[in-house]
GROMACS .gro file of C-alpha atoms in nm:
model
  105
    1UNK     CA    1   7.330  -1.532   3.732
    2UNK     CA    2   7.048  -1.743   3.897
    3UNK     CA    3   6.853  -1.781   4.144
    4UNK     CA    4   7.089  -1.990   4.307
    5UNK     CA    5   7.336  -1.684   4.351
    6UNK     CA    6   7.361  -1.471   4.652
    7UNK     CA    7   7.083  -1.177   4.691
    8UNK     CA    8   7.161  -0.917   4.852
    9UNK     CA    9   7.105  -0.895   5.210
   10UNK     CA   10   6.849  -0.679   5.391
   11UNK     CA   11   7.053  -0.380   5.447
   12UNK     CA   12   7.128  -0.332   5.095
   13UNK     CA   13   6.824  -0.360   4.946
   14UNK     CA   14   6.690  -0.073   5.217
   15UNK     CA   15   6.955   0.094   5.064
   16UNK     CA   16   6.834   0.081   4.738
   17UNK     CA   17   6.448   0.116   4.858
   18UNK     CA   18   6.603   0.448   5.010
   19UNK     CA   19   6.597   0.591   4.693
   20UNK     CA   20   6.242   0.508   4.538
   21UNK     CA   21   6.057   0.790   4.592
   22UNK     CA   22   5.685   0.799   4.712
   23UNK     CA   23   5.475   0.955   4.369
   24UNK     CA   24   5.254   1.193   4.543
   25UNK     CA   25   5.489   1.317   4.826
   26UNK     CA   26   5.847   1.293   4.702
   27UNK     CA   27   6.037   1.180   4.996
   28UNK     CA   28   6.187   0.834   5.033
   29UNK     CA   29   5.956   0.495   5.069
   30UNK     CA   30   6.210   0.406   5.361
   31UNK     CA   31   6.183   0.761   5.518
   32UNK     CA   32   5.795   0.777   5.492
   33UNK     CA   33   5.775   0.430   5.715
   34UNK     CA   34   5.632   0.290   5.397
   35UNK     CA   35   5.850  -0.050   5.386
   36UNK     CA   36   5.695  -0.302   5.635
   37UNK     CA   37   5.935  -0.608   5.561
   38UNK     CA   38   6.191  -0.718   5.367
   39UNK     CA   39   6.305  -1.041   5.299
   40UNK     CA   40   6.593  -1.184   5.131
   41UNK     CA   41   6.660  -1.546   5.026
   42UNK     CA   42   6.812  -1.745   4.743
   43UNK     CA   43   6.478  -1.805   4.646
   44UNK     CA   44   6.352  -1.443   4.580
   45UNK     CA   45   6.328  -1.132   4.771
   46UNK     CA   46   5.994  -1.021   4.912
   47UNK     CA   47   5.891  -0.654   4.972
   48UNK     CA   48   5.597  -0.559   5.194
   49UNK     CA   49   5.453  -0.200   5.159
   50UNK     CA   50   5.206  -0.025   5.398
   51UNK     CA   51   5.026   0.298   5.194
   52UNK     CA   52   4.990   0.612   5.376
   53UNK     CA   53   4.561   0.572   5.320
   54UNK     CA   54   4.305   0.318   5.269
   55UNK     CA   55   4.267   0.449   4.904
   56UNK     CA   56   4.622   0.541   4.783
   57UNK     CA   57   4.556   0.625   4.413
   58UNK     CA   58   4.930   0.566   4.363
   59UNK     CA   59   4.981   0.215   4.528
   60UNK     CA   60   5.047   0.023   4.147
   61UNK     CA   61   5.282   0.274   4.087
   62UNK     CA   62   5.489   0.227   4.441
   63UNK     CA   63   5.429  -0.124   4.337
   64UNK     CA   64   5.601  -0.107   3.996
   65UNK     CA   65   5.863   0.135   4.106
   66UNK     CA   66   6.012  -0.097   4.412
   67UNK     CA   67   5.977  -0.410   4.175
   68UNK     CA   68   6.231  -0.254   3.931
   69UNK     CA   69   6.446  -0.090   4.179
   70UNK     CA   70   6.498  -0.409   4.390
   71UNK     CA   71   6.518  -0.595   4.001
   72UNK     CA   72   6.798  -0.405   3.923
   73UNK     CA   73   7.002  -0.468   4.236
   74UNK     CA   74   6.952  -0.861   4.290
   75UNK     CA   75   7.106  -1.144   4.050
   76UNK     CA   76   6.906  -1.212   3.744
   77UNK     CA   77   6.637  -1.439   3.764
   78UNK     CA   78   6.619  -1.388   4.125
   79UNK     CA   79   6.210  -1.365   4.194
   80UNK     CA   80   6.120  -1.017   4.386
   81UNK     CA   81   5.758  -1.007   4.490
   82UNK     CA   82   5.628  -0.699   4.655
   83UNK     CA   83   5.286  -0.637   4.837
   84UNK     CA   84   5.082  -0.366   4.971
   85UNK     CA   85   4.954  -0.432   5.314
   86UNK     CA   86   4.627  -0.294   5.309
   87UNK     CA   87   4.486  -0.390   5.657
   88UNK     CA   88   4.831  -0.231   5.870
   89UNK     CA   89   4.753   0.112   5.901
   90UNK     CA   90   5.012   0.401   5.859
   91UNK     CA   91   5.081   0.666   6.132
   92UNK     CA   92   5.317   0.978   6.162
   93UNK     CA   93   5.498   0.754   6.381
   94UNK     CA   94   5.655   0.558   6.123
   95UNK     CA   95   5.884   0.855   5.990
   96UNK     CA   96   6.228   0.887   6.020
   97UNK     CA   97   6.323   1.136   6.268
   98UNK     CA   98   6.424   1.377   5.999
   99UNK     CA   99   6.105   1.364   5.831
  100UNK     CA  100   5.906   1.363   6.120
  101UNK     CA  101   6.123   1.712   6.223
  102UNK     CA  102   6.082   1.854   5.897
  103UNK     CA  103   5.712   1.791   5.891
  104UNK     CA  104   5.628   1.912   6.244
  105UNK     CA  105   5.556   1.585   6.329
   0.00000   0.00000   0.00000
């Protein structure tokens, strides 16, 4: 395929972001509130990651693991870029409900 073909929309790429797993905690990138944006055109798909501290040792690893996850799921060729916001800071509040129950949050 190129770039030209469809990507896949938003919803299906949280999908497969649902399944990348955070290195140090274990639980979902999409459950932890880590996934800022997405963004999904036939130019390339563009990922933006918030890290749960100022000094996440494991943000190059979150990096690498959502590049190939989303890699796998669009058309080849397609361009994925994603980014770790660095100045948006994370809270509790951006779990899931479930997490946030689990937790004691």
């Amino acid at each position: 395929m190129t770039p030209a073909s469809n990507p896949p929309d938003e919803a299906a790429l949280r999908a497969v972001l649902q399944e990348v797993r955070d290195p140090e905690i274990g639980e979902s990138i999409v459950d932890l509130g880590l996934v800022k944006s997405i963004r999904s055109s036939p130019q390339g798909v563009q990922v933006t990651l918030i890290p749960t501290s100022a000094t996440c040792p494991m943000a190059d690893v979150m990096i690498e693991d959502v590049t190939e996850a989303l890699r796998r799921a669009c058309p080849d060729g397609l361009p994925v870029d994603v980014q770790m916001d660095w100045d948006t800071p994370w809270s509790p509040q951006r779990l899931s409900p479930a997490l946030k129950a689990r937790f004691g949050w």
